[in-house]
Coordinates of C-alpha atoms in Angstrom, one line a residue:
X95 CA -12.8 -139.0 -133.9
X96 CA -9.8 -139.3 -131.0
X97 CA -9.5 -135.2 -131.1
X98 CA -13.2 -134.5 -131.5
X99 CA -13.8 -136.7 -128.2
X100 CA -11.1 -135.2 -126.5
X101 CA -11.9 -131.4 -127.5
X102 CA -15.5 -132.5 -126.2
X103 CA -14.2 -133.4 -122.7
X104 CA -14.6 -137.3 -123.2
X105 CA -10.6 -138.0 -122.8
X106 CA -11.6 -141.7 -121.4
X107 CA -13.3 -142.6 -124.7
X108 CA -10.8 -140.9 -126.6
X109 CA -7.9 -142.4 -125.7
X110 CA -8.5 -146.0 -127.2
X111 CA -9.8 -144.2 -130.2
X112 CA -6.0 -142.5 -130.8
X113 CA -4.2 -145.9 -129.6
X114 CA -6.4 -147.6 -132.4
X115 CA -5.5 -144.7 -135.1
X116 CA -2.0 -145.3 -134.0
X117 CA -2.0 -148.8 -134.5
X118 CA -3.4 -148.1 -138.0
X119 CA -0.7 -145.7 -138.5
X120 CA 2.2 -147.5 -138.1
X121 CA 0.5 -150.4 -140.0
X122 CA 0.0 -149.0 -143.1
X123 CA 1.9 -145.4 -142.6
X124 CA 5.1 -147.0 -140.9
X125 CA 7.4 -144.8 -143.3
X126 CA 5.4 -141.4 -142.3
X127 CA 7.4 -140.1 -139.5
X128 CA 5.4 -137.5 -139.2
X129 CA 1.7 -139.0 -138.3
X130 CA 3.3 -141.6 -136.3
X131 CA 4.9 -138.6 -133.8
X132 CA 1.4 -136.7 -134.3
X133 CA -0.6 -139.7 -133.2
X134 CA 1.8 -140.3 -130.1
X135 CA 1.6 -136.9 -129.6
X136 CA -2.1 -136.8 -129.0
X137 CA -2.4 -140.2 -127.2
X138 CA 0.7 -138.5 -124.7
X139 CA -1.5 -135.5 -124.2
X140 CA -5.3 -137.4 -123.5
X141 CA -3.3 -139.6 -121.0
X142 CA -2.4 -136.1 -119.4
X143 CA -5.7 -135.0 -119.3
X144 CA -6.5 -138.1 -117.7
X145 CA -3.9 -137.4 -114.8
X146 CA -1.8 -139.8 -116.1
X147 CA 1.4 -137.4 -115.8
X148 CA 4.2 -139.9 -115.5
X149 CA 3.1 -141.7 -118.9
X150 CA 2.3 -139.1 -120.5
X151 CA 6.0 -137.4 -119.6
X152 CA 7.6 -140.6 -121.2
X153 CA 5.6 -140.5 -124.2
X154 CA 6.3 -136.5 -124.5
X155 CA 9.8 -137.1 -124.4
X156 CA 10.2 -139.9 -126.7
X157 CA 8.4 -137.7 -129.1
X158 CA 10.5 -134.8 -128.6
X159 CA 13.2 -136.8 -128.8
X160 CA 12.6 -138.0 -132.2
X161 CA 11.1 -134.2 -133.2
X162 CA 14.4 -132.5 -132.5
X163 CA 16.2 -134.3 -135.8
X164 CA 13.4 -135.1 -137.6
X165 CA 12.6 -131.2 -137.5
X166 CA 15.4 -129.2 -136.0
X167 CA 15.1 -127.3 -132.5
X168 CA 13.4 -124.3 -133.8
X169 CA 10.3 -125.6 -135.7
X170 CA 7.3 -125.1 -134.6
X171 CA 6.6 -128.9 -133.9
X172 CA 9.5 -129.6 -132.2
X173 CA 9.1 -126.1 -129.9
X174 CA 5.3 -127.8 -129.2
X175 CA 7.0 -131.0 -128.6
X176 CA 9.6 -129.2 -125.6
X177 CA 6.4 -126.9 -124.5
X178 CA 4.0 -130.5 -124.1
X179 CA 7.0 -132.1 -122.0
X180 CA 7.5 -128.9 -119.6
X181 CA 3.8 -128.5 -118.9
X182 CA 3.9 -132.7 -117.7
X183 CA 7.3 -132.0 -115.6
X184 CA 5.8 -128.7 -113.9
X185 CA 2.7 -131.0 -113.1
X186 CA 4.7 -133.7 -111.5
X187 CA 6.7 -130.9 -109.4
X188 CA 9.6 -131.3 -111.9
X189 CA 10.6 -128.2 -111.2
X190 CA 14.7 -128.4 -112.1
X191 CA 13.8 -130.4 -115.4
X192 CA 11.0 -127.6 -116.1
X193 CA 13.1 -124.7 -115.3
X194 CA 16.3 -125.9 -117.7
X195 CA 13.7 -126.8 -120.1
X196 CA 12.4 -123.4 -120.3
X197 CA 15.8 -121.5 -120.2
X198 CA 16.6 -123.3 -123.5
X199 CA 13.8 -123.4 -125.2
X200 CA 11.6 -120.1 -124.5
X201 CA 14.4 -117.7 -126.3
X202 CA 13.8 -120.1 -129.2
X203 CA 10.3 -119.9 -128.5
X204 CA 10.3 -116.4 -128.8
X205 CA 12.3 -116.1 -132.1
X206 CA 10.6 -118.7 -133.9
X207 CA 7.2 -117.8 -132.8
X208 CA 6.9 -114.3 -131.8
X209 CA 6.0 -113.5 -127.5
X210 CA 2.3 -113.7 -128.9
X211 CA 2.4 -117.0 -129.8
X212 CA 0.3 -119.2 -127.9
X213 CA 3.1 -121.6 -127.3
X214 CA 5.4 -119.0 -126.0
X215 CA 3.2 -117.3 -123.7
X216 CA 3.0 -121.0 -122.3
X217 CA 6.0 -121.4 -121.8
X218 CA 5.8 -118.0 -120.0
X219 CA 2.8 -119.1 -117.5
X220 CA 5.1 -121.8 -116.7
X221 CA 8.1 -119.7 -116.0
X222 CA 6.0 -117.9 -113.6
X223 CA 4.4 -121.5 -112.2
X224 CA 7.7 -123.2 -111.7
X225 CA 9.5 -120.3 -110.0
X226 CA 6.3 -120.2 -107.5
X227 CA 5.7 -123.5 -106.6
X228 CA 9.4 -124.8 -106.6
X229 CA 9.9 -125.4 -102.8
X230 CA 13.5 -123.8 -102.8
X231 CA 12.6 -121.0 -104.7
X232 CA 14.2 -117.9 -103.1
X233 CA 12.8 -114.3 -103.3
X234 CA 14.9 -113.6 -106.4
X235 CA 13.2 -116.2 -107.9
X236 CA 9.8 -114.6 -107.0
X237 CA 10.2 -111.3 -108.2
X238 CA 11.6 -113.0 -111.2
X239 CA 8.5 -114.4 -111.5
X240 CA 6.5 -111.2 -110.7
X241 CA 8.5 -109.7 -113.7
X242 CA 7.7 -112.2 -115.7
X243 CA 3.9 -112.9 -115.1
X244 CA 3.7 -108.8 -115.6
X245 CA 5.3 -108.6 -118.8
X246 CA 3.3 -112.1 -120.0
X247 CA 0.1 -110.4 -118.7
X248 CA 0.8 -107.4 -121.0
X249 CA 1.1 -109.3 -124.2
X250 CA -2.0 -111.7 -123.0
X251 CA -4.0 -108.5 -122.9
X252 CA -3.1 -107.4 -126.0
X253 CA -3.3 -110.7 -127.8
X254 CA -6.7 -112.3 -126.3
X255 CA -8.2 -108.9 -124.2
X256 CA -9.4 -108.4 -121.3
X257 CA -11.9 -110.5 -120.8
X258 CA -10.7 -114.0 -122.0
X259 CA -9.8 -116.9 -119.6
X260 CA -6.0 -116.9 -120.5
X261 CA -6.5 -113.1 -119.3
X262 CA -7.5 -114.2 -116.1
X263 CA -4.9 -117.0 -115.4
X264 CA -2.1 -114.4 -115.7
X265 CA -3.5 -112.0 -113.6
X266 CA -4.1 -114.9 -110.9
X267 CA -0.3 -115.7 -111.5
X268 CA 0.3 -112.2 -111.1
X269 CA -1.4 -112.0 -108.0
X270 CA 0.4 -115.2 -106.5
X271 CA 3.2 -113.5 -107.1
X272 CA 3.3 -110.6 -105.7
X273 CA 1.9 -112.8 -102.6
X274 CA 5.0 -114.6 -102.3
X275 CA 7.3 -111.5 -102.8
X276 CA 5.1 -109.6 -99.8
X277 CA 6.2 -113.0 -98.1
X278 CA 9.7 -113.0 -98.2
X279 CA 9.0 -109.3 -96.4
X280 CA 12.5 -107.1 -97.1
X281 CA 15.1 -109.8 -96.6
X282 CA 17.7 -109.8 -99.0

């Protein structure tokens, strides 16, 4: 019921719905590792959604944290796990946590899941965000970013086509690129 009010846009009545199934998890499911993370998981992500970035990060990481040995660092739930607490730093302006979070764990990314991957070309978007917005990014840093929003913008095409919405937030990332290299002008 939680996911089906949250996949519906209702995050606010969703939200005590997965802190209920939660409750009821570790009641009668305590030894299932697994549900427990899932559940926390999904409450970490509504209270996103609801702008509630800083709880949400805590919740992320604690849940990473307990992915990594539960899983290993190159399963698919614990590369999720990484991808759900880079998207919360890089919307909290995280951008040094974000950025070494994405050096290690976007090779993986790409190993484990393939650059077509949904997750991976996440974790490329962000790349491309946290290069952009960081305030002490330098114009290495935004053609690095032009690069990488190009080649991500290839693979998007392929994957999803022209036309679909993911499509169009590469290409605007693409754009903003290239913006902020025309703004660095020909300085070194």
């Amino acid at each position: 019921l939680g996911d089906a009010l949250r996949e519906s846009s209702r995050p606010v009545e969703a939200l005590p719905v997965m802190q209920a199934n939660l409750a009821l998890t570790r009641r009668y499911w305590s030894h299932n590792d697994r549900a427990i993370l899932g559940a926390q998981s999904n409450i970490a992500s509504c209270l996103a959604e609801l702008g509630r970035d800083d709880e949400a990060l805590v919740l992320h990481r604690r849940v990473h944290a307990r992915m990594m040995p539960l899983f290993g660092v190159s399963h698919a739930r614990t590369i999720q796990s990484a991808s759900n607490v880079i998207v919360v730093c890089t919307n909290l302006s995280r951008f040094a946590e974000a950025k070494r979070m994405l050096l290690e764990q976007l090779p993986i990314a790409n190993r484990v899941l393939g650059e077509d991957h949904e997750v991976t070309l996440s974790m490329q978007r962000n790349v491309v965000i946290n290069l952009l917005n960081d305030p002490e990014s330098t114009k290495d840093d935004a053609s690095q970013a032009e690069r990488t929003a190009r080649s991500a913008l290839t693979v998007v095409r392929r994957v999803f086509g022209a036309k679909h919405p993911q499509t169009r937030v590469m290409e605007s990332w693409l754009r903003h690129a290239q913006n902020k290299l025309e703004t660095f002008g020909d300085d070194p």
